[in-house]
Coordinates of C-alpha atoms and ligand atoms in Angstrom, one line a residue:
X1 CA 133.4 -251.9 62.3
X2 CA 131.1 -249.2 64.4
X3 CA 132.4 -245.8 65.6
X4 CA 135.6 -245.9 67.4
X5 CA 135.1 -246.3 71.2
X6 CA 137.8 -245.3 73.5
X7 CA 139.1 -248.6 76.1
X8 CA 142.0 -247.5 77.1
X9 CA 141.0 -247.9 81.1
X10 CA 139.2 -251.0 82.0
X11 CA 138.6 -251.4 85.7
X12 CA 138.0 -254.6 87.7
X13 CA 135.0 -253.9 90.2
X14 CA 134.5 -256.7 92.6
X15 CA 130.8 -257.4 92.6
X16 CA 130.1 -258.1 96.2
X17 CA 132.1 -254.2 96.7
X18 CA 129.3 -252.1 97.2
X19 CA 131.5 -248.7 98.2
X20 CA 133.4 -250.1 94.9
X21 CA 130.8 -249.9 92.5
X22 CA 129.7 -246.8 93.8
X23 CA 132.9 -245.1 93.3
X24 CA 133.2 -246.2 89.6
X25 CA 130.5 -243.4 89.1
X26 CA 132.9 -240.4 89.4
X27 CA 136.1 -242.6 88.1
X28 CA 137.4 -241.4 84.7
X29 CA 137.6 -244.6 83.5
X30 CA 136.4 -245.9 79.8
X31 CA 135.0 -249.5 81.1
X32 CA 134.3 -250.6 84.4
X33 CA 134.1 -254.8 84.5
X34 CA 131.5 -255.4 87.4
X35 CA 133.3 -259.0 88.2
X36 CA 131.3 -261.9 89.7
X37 CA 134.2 -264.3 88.9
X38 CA 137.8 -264.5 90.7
X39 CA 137.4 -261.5 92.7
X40 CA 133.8 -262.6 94.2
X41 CA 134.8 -265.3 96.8
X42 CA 132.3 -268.4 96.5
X43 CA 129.6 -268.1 99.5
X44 CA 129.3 -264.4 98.5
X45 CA 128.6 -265.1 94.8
X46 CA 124.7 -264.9 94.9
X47 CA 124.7 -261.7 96.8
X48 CA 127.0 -260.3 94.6
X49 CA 124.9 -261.0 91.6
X50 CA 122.2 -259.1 93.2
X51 CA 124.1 -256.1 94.1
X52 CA 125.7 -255.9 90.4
X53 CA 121.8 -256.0 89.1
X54 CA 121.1 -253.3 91.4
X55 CA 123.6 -251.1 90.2
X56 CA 122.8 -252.0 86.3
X57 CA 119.0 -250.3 87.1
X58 CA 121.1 -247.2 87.9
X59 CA 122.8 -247.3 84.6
X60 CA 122.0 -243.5 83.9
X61 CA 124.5 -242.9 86.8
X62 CA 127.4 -244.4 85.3
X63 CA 127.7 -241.7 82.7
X64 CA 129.3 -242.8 79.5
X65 CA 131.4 -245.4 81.1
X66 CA 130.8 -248.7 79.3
X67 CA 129.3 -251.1 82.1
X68 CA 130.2 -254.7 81.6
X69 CA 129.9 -257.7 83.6
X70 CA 131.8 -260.5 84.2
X71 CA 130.3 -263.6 84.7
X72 CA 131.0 -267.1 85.9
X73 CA 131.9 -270.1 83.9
X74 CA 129.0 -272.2 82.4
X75 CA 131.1 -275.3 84.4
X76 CA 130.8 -273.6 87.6
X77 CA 127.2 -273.8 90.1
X78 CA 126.7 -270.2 89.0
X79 CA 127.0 -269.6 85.4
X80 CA 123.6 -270.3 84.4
X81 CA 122.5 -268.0 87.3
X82 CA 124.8 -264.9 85.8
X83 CA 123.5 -265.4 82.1
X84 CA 119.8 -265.9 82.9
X85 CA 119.9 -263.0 85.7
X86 CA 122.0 -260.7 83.6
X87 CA 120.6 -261.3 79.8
X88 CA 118.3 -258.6 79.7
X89 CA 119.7 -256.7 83.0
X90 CA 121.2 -253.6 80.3
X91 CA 124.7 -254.4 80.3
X92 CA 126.5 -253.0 77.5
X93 CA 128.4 -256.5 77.1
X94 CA 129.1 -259.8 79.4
X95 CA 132.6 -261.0 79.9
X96 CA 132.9 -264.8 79.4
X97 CA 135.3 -266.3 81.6
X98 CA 138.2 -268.9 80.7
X99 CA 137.4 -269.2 76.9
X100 CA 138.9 -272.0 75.4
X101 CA 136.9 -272.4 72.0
X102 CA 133.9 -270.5 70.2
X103 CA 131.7 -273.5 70.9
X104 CA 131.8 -271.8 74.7
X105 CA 130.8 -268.8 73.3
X106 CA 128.0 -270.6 71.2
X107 CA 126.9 -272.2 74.5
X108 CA 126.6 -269.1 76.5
X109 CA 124.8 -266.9 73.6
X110 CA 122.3 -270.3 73.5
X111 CA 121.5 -269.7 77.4
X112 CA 121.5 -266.1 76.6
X113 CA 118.9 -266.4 73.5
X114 CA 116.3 -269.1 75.6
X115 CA 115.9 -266.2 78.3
X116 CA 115.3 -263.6 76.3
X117 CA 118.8 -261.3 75.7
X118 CA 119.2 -258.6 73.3
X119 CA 120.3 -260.3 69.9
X120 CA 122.9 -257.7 69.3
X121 CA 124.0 -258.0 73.0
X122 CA 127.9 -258.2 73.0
X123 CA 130.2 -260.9 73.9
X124 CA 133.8 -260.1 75.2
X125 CA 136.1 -263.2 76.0
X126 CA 138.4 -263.9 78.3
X127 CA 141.7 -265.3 77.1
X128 CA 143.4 -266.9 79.4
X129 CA 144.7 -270.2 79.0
X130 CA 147.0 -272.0 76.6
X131 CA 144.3 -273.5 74.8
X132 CA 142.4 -270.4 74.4
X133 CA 145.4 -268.5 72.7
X134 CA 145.9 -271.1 70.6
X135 CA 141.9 -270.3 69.1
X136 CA 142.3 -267.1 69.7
X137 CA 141.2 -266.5 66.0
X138 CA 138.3 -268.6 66.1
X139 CA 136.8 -267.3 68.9
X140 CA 137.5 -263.4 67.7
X141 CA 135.7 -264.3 64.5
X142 CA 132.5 -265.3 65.6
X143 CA 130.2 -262.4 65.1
X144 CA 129.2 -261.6 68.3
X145 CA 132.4 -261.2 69.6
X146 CA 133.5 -257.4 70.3
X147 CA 136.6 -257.7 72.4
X148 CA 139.3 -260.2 73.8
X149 CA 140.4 -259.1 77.4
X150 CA 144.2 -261.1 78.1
X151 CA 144.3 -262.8 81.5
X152 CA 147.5 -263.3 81.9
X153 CA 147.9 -263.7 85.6
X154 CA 146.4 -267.1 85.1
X155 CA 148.0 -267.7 81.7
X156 CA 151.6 -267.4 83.1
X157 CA 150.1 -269.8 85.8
X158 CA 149.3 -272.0 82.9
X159 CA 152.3 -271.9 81.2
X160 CA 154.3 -272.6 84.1
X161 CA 155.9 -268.7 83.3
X162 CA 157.0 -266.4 85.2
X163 CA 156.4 -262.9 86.3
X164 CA 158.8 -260.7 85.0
X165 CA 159.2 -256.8 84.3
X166 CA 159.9 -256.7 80.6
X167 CA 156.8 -260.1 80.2
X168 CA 158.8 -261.8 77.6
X169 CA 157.4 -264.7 78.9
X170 CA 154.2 -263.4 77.5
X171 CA 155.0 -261.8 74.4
X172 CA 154.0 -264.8 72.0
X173 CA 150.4 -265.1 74.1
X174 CA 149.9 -261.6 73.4
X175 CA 150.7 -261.1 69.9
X176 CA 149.0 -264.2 69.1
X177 CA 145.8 -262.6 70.2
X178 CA 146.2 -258.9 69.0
X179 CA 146.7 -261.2 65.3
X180 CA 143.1 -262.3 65.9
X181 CA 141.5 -259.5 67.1
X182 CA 143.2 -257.5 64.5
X183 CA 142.1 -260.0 61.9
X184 CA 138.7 -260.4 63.2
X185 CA 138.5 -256.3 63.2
X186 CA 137.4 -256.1 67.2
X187 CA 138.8 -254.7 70.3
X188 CA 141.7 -256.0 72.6
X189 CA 142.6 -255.3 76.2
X190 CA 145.6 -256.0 77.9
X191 CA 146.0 -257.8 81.2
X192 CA 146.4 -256.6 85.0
X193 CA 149.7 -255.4 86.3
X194 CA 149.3 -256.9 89.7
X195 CA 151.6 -254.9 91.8
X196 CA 150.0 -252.0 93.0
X197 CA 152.8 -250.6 94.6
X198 CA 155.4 -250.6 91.2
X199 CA 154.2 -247.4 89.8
X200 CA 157.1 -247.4 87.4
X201 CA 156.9 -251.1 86.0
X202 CA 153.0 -250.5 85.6
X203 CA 153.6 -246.9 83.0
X204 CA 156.3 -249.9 81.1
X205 CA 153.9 -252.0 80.7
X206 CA 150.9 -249.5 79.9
X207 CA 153.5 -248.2 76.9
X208 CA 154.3 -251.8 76.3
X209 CA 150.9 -252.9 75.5
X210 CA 150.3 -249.7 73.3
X211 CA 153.3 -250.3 71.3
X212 CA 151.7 -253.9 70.9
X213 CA 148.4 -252.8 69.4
X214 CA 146.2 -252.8 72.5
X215 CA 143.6 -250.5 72.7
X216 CA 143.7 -250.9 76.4
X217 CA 144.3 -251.8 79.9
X218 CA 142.7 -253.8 82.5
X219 CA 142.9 -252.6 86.1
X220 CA 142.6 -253.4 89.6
X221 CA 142.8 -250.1 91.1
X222 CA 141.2 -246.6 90.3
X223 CA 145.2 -244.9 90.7
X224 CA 145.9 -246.4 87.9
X225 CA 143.2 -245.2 85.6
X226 CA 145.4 -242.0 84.5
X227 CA 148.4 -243.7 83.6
X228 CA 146.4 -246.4 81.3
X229 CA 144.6 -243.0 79.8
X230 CA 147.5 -241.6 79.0
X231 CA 149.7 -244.2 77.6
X232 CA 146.4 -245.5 75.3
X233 CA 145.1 -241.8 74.4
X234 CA 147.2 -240.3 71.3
X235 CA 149.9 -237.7 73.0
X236 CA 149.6 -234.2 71.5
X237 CA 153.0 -235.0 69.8
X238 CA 151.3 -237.5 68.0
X239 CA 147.9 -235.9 67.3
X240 CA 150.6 -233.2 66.0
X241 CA 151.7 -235.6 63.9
X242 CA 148.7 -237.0 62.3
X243 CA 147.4 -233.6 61.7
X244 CA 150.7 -232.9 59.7
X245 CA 150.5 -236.1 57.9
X246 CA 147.1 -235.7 56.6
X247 CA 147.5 -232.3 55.2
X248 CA 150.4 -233.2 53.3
X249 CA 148.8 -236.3 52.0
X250 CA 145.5 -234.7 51.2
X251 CA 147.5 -231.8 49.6
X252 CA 149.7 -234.3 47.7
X253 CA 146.6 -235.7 46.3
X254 CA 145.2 -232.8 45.1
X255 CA 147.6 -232.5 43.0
X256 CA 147.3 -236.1 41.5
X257 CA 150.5 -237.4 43.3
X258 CA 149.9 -240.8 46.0
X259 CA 152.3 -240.1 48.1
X260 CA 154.0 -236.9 49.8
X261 CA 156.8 -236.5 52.3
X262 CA 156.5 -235.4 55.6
X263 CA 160.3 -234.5 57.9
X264 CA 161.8 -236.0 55.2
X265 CA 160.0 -239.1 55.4
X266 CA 157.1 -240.8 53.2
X267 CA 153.9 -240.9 53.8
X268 CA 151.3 -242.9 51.8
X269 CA 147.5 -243.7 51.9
X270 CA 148.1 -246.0 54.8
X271 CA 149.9 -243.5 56.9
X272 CA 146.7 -241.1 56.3
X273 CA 144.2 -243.7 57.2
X274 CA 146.2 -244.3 61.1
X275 CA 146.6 -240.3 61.1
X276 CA 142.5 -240.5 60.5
X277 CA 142.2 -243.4 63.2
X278 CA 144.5 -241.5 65.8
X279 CA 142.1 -238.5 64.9
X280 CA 139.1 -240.0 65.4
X281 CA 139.8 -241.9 68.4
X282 CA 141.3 -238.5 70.4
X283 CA 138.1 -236.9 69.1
X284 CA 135.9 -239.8 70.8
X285 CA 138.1 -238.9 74.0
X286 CA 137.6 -235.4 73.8
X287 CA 133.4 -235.6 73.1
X288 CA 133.5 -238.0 76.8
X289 CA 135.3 -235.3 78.4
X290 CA 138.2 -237.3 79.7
Ligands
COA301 N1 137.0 -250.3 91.8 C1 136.5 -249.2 92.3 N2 136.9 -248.6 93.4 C2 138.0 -249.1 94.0 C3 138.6 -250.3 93.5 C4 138.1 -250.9 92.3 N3 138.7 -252.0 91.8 N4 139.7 -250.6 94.3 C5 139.7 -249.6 95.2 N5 138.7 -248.7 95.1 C6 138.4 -247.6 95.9 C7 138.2 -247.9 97.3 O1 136.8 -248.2 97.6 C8 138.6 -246.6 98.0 O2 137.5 -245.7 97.9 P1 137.3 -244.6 99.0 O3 138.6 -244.1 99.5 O4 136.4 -243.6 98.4 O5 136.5 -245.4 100.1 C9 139.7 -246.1 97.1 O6 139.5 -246.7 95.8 C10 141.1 -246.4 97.6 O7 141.2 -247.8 97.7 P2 142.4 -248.4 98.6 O8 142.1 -248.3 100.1 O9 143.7 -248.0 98.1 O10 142.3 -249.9 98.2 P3 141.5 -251.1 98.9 O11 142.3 -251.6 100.0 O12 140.1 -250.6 99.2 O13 141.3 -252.2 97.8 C11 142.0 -254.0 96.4 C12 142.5 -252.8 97.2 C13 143.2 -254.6 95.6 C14 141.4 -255.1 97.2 C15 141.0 -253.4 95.4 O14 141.6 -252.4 94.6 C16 140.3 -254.4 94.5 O15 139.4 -255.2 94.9 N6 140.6 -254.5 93.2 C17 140.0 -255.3 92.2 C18 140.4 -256.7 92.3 C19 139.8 -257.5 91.2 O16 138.7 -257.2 90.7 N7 140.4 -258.7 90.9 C20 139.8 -259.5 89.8 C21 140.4 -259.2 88.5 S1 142.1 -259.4 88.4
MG302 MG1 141.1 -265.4 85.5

């Protein structure tokens, strides 16, 4: 695994938004997912392709913010068009769409290696469909996967689900795939809270998907970038915390002893390596100025 890399804010940019992209400059955001899939409406898909390529040669202008883009399906008329157009266009990863089994992810990086991509470019994968949660694991463990991104507004389609405020219905989808990505030792993003006008059931379900294990959020709208921030950053209580832990567990060691106690409770050397990961993941935060 690399250096750790902050995702707690992933933002949806429609493609064919030109204002939109331009916005995401000054956004404190961690990712911003240039889409050319469900938010680009059919007739205005080649156009949208071009303007996403435009803003990829500004890169430099985007900061620090990780610029990824998602692309259409390789069963659609424009998913050869996105990989070929977008293989070598500097993206710091392309989102595959609808992933159902690593062989999709095998046919996309062979499109991706006849025109020329990076080898090391990533792959992040949508999971969004019964059949892709149930491969979850395969498809996390193929090497150049980096992230799963949870689509659940059309997974609870799939299932036949519904929406509701605590997502029980949605609790086996998502643990299933923070297992795999967990396993296969790569990132995980949550899915979009659709309601922009619930600012209270969004900060639930931001808190619920950190108590999951998601490293993230993805978003539809820049007001709720600080929420997802907050809820996936360590609070100060915490960072308190893991500062506390690992003194007592380095001093404990020190003097030959494996485990010390902290508030009355124990901590051993897996409660110091989370203190070290909460650690290094606010210091990541704190070097991008967010
Ligand atoms: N990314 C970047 N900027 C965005 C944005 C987004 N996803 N959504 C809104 N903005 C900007 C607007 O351009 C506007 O900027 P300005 O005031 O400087 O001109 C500002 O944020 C306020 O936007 P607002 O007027 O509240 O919203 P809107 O009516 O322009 O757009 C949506 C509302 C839902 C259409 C829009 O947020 C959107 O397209 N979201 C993404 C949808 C998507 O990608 N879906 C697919 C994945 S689920
Ligand atoms: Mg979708």
């Amino acid at each position: 695994m690399g250096a750790i890399r902050p995702r707690r804010s992933a933002l949806y940019v429609p493609g064919s938004n030109t204002r939109a992209l331009e916005k995401g400059k000054e956004l404190p955001v961690d990712v911003l997912i240039f889409d050319l899939e469900d938010a680009v409406a059919p007739d205005a898909k080649e156009e949208a392709r071009a303007t996403v390529l435009a803003a990829l040669e500004k890169r430099a202008s985007y900061g620090r913010r990780e610029l990824v883009v998602r692309v259409n399906g390789l069963d659609t008329p424009w998913g050869y068009g996105d990989l070929s157009a977008l293989a070598r266009a500097g993206a710091d990863a392309l989102l595959l769409p609808k992933v159902e089994s690593v062989d999709a992810v095998r046919r996309a990086l062979a499109v991706l290696a006849a025109v020329g991509a990076p080898e090391d470019l990533p792959i992040w994968c949508m999971i969004e469909t019964p059949l892709g949660v149930l491969r979850a694991e395969e498809i996390a463990r193929h090497p150049r996967v980096s992230c799963l991104v949870m689509g659940t507004s059309d997974l609870t389609k799939d299932l036949h689900a519904l929406h509701t405020r605590e997502r029980l219905p949605m609790l086996v989808s998502l643990g299933i795939c923070v297992l795999a990505a967990r396993a296969a030792g790569i990132a995980i993003l949550d899915g979009v809270h659709l309601d922009l006008s619930d600012d209270e059931g969004f900060a639930a379900a931001c808190r619920q998907g950190r108590e999951l294990g998601f490293d993230g959020k993805t978003l539809i709208h820049p007001k709720q970038i600080p929420v997802a921030n907050a809820a996936f950053g360590p609070s100060p209580e915490e960072l308190e915390q893991a500062r506390r832990v690992l003194a007592a567990y380095r001093a404990a060691r020190e003097t030959g002893a494996g485990v010390a106690v902290v508030d009355g409770r124990l901590v051993e050397a897996l409660h110091a390596r989370e203190a070290e990961r909460i650690l290094a993941l606010a210091a990541a935060i704190a070097e991008r100025g967010a």
